[in-house]
Amino acid sequence: MSKEGRQSAIKAMPVRLGGRIMLSAPGKKAKNFKGTIMRLLQYLRPHSFSLLIVFALAVCGTVFSILGPKILGRATTLFFNGMMDRLRGVPDAGIDFELVGKIMLLLTGIYILSEAFNYLGQFIMAGVVQKIVYTMREEVYQKLTRLPLKFFDTYTHGEILSRVTNDMDLIGSTLGQSLTHLISSIVTVAGVMAMMLIISPAMTLIALLTLPLWYLITTKITRYSQKMFVDQQRELGELNSHIEEAYGGHIIVKSFGNEEKVIQRFKEINERLYDAGWRALFISGIIMPLINFVNNMGYVLVCIVGAVFVIQGRIAIGDMQAFIQYSRNFKEPIIQFANVANIIQATIAAAERVFELLDEEEEKADSPHALTLFAPRGEVKFENVTFGYSADATLIKNMNIAVKAGQTVAIVGPTGAGKTTLVNLLMRFYEISGGRITIDGIDIREIKRGTLRGIFGMVLQDTWLFQGTIRDNIAYGKEGATDEEIRRAAAAARADHFIRTLPGGYDTVLNEEASNISQGQKQLLTIARAILADPAILILDEATSNVDTRTELLIQKAMADLMKGRTSFVIAHRLSTIKDADMILVMNEGEVVEKGTNAELLALNGFYAALHKSRFAVEEAI
Amino acid sequence: MINLLRYLKNFKFSIGVSLLLIAIRALAELYLPTLSADMVNIGIVNRDIEYILHVGSWMLIITAAGIAAFILAGYLSSKATAGFARILREEVFSRVESFSLQEFDRFGTASLINRTTNDITQVQNFLVFALRMIVMVPILGAGCIVLAFSRDAILALVFVVVTPVILAVIFFFMRQGLPLFKIMQEKLDRLNLIVREGLTGIRVIRAFNRDSYEKQRFERANFEYAATGLRVNRLMEAMTPLITLIMNLSIIAIVWFGGIRIDLGFTNVGDLMAFIQYAMQVLYSFIAISRMFLIIPRATASAARINEVLNTKPQILDGPAEKQPQDQKTRGHVEFKDVTFRYPEAKRPVLRNISFRAGPGEVTAIIGSTGSGKSTLVHLMLRLYDVDSGSILIDGVDVREMPQKSLREKISFVPQKTILFSGTILDNICYGREDAGSEEVLRAAEIAQAMEFISEMKDGFSSPVAQGGKNLSGGQRQRLAIARALLKKADIYIFDDSFSALDYATEARLRRALAQEMAGATLFIISQRINTVKNADRIIVLDKGRIAGIGTHEELMASCDIYREIVVSQLSEEETA
Ligand SMILES: Nc1ncnc2c1ncn2[C@@H]1O[C@H](COP(=O)(O)OP(=O)(O)OP(=O)(O)O)[C@@H](O)[C@H]1O
Ligand SMILES: Nc1ncnc2c1ncn2[C@@H]1O[C@H](COP(=O)(O)OP(=O)(O)OP(=O)(O)O)[C@@H](O)[C@H]1O
Ligand SMILES: [Mg+2]
């Protein structure tokens, strides 16, 4: 059955179905170029002093390089006059080599200075650009730390990564070019124009006749290239996101033999990227020849008019030569100007994507009076808490829980009941929409997030370890932990033994996906990490789900010590883990349906008792 | 980099034509100063305005032809370069897709992502430049030098002196730049890695309040990247001014010597002017070349990284296609014969002398302590790694002797770590079989006990799934992964600790449904729960990579100490229940 066929067939089924929702950042149209430019300029402001120097250097450098041809022209005029005089038979006529020599020396000095200034300008500029890009990257990263988790539920990693690498890279490589060329071309245009005016206003006018054409070409083309660049960066982001997922899920792709399908999808996006890519290339490549064409037309006109003027004796031949050289020189900055206009399009297309990320709505800022130091006893209360992941679907309604300091609370319930959600709320990963959660009577919203999260130590359902040594991974729970502490934590988590059998022991480097240790071993490491953190409140969310039961028993003993006198939340399906809890919260569909101790709840013979019985039902299954 | 250029061969024609067109335009460009010299030497000297106009209109026509050629060339070469990048990306991506886990881990995900996108962009950037310059510049440069020689061979000796100097300068910068650019791409990998880790581990980072630590890590990587970038930029930026200076000085020399030669009557002013224009043209060519050499080092560094991927041959290769078993009835047989396997860097084998058989209609359970090699065992069955000794036979054929595709078609796998992709619930379930009918999808979801939550979602099967299934609960994720595996019709099903996030009631229902629906299939179930494995036809107890016992629950209770210990560790739970 075709995909569409199935889609529609499934739609006809009693299951409620809606439209497909795009998750990755939707490809927004280029909207606000002016705004983006203004914003980019903001980044230049702190460097205005450096930029001023760059500007001054560019002016000097350019003035010198503009003076060059004029002075060179004088030498030519000297030659010409000398020869003419000789032809006319003036006695002692010839070229005044002393004067020519002086001119040459002067020129040498000027050229050296001009290039020195040029380089100095580039040197400073490179520093400015790197700083700006560094700052922007930094800002993007900082931003990521301030975004709510909700945001990360909607953007794919590849999309975000593309903004940090591909887009920022484009900005980095084009911003410098844009700025230096912009400055130097402005100066050159002005300077060259001045020189041409000095030599011959009339000829300048002719050279300038081509200006409107330049303007027309540049604006027309950049308008078109805008779209191309935006498309290109967007497709690149999408491709990156596809690649990231495919590489991240390599094992699934392989074991489902789905390589070809993944490659097919890759080809589709790649095709679109190609389409946007060649257009962008073509457009940016076409600017130069077009401008060149217009310029060559100007050049021809200048030649013709210049030749006529020389014949009529209105200008010297050396001046004509200089003028021709200028009008050629004139072309360079104009081409650069057009190029800059074009490159800026690319810069902006990329910057816009970065700004888009920077403009995402952040987590509510901590209130200025929020507590920064807080050593709670560990009394936790949920009062009328209401929450839903999306505004239109409430998951938790009017929840009330009171946990006394030092209690061990077990949370049980069928999958999807909202157990992990409860933890998410406690840690303030998501904002509740009603009621309040307090610790020692203080609303968690009045505690700085960092401080709040420092209170908890948690082991999550998904293990997360980073590329680095096992030692560093365990020490993640506590800054400046000693080797002995790390080892003791590992021993309590029953990880010490396996770590020591690894080739590098504690210095074994986990690879990027931490796939060089087993899943259960990963869990042991995350437990060790939490033990080392020695938090005021402990949260274990199915911390040992992949650990074998013999090891689990041993860990439980270690944990029992750790949990003594410490408020702890334990989520587990294996009931052995929870039967000794001071309080068991039984959750179903976002509500606490029962609470009490193991014995009380069994006596109640309700939901918990049924859950309990289901353990035995398992035995009949296979 | 050269050997990447082989991917240009599809574009031979358009590149050839575009180079030709560019050559035409270069010649046109060259012809202009010659004409303008004629204008001076003939037109002005003879005061012949008509001649001047005549030459002028020729100049216009040539200019127009030049531009037309160039635009067409631009069109062709843009398509060729973008096409080249497209092919290269595809090539790299497909190569990476063919990697086994071993090669994959060697590069690391972040680096592979960069190599597939960013590095290729660098090479493309180079190519764009190269195509524009490669013909234009030498023709212009050489043409100008030739013309200059024809005007005044002695004066043109200046070029003979200057050219080697400039080439030496370019060579120097190349040598210096290349290693720096290589470092730079590596720093970019590092940056990518840290951001990616920050994204995958966001909850843990926030939970441990380690934002500031991560920030520092990022700052360092960012700083190093920026600093390397700055160093290399400042180095390379020196090249253009230096070359410009050299060229300007040589123009001064030309004028000086030209003056002397005019004085001696060997040449005239018009020729000198044309000569200077040629010199300028050569100057621009050299500057253009130097700009091209600015991007060569980065492109070379990137090309090396791309080649590294392309030259990595996957170690796991397809067996011949013929060796497929014909008999339809005997499908689903698995046999391990004395299998021993060691991970490349590990000291000791993770699995030693594993032998067992399993057949259709049977449930084989694998139990054993953390790290005993259970997942490794099933990965070997899927041939994600190759055994060191012994062999694994599926339906009587060694897994190394059949195509990977047909091997993996026979097996359906639910990995221990649930991996879902962004898309909809439906997309994820149909991952293994896009052509599945709606009946089948519903069935798979029902057996996996996923219907109960899917039907409660607002959009049902079209509800969005975030990358990695972040917007679902652990148990929901696992059930989707199970549904995905069930929908893929296979002879052998492997569940690697796939019920760990399910509550007992759900697991019981799921296993009951499995038992009914999968009666004819070969099932492998890895689990830590005795209850889950108890009724299996065969339980394999793994301990430190060896089979500590194999048999039914009753047999093992009687014979296997380790099994008994596992049972006892779970007994306490039962007793209190
Ligand atoms: N980030 C999220 N965005 C939207 N919905 C979510 C998100 N996380 C969880 N949900 C939904 O909220 C409900 C409760 O999920 P939760 O993770 O709290 O369940 P749980 O009780 O921990 O289940 P399990 O035992 O399977 O881990 C589920 O229906 C799930 O689909
Ligand atoms: N890619 C790898 N490279 C090197 N060593 C590895 C790799 N993957 C696993 N190991 C090691 O091999 C051993 C067996 O790992 P495996 O994943 O098979 O264990 P397991 O029995 O599935 O454990 P668990 O119950 O924790 O899932 C472990 O000690 C682990 O550290
Ligand atoms: Mg495993």
PDB file of C-alpha atoms in Angstrom, chain A residues 65 68-73 76 111 192 196 295 299 302 318-332, chain B residues 248 251 255 273 276-277 280 283-284:
ATOM      1  CA  SER A  65      47.442  53.692  -3.696  1.00  0.00           C
ATOM      2  CA  GLY A  68      50.377  56.041  -7.082  1.00  0.00           C
ATOM      3  CA  PRO A  69      49.034  56.135 -10.644  1.00  0.00           C
ATOM      4  CA  LYS A  70      48.902  59.937 -10.614  1.00  0.00           C
ATOM      5  CA  ILE A  71      52.567  60.089  -9.718  1.00  0.00           C
ATOM      6  CA  LEU A  72      53.388  57.339 -12.140  1.00  0.00           C
ATOM      7  CA  GLY A  73      51.508  59.324 -14.740  1.00  0.00           C
ATOM      8  CA  THR A  76      55.079  59.049 -18.201  1.00  0.00           C
ATOM      9  CA  TYR A 111      53.602  51.703  -2.078  1.00  0.00           C
ATOM     10  CA  VAL A 192      39.455  57.782  -7.269  1.00  0.00           C
ATOM     11  CA  MET A 196      39.488  61.841 -11.800  1.00  0.00           C
ATOM     12  CA  ASN A 295      32.920  49.328 -16.538  1.00  0.00           C
ATOM     13  CA  TYR A 299      36.591  52.424 -20.222  1.00  0.00           C
ATOM     14  CA  VAL A 302      36.971  57.200 -21.679  1.00  0.00           C
ATOM     15  CA  GLY A 318      50.189  61.238 -19.231  1.00  0.00           C
ATOM     16  CA  ASP A 319      46.957  62.378 -17.698  1.00  0.00           C
ATOM     17  CA  MET A 320      45.043  60.290 -20.149  1.00  0.00           C
ATOM     18  CA  GLN A 321      47.108  57.285 -19.166  1.00  0.00           C
ATOM     19  CA  ALA A 322      46.537  58.000 -15.504  1.00  0.00           C
ATOM     20  CA  PHE A 323      42.876  58.493 -16.174  1.00  0.00           C
ATOM     21  CA  ILE A 324      42.577  55.207 -17.931  1.00  0.00           C
ATOM     22  CA  GLN A 325      44.317  53.596 -15.044  1.00  0.00           C
ATOM     23  CA  TYR A 326      41.950  55.276 -12.632  1.00  0.00           C
ATOM     24  CA  SER A 327      38.888  54.265 -14.504  1.00  0.00           C
ATOM     25  CA  ARG A 328      40.242  50.736 -14.376  1.00  0.00           C
ATOM     26  CA  ASN A 329      40.947  51.215 -10.695  1.00  0.00           C
ATOM     27  CA  PHE A 330      37.498  52.544 -10.315  1.00  0.00           C
ATOM     28  CA  LYS A 331      36.195  49.219 -11.446  1.00  0.00           C
ATOM     29  CA  GLU A 332      37.788  47.337  -8.575  1.00  0.00           C
TER      30      GLU A 332
ATOM     31  CA  ASN B 248      53.885  47.595  -7.557  1.00  0.00           C
ATOM     32  CA  ILE B 251      55.899  48.423 -12.064  1.00  0.00           C
ATOM     33  CA  VAL B 255      58.731  52.592 -15.609  1.00  0.00           C
ATOM     34  CA  MET B 273      51.765  52.721 -21.489  1.00  0.00           C
ATOM     35  CA  ILE B 276      52.233  49.210 -17.865  1.00  0.00           C
ATOM     36  CA  GLN B 277      48.666  48.162 -18.459  1.00  0.00           C
ATOM     37  CA  MET B 280      48.760  45.931 -14.052  1.00  0.00           C
ATOM     38  CA  LEU B 283      49.358  42.270 -11.031  1.00  0.00           C
ATOM     39  CA  TYR B 284      45.646  41.639 -10.761  1.00  0.00           C
TER      40      TYR B 284
END
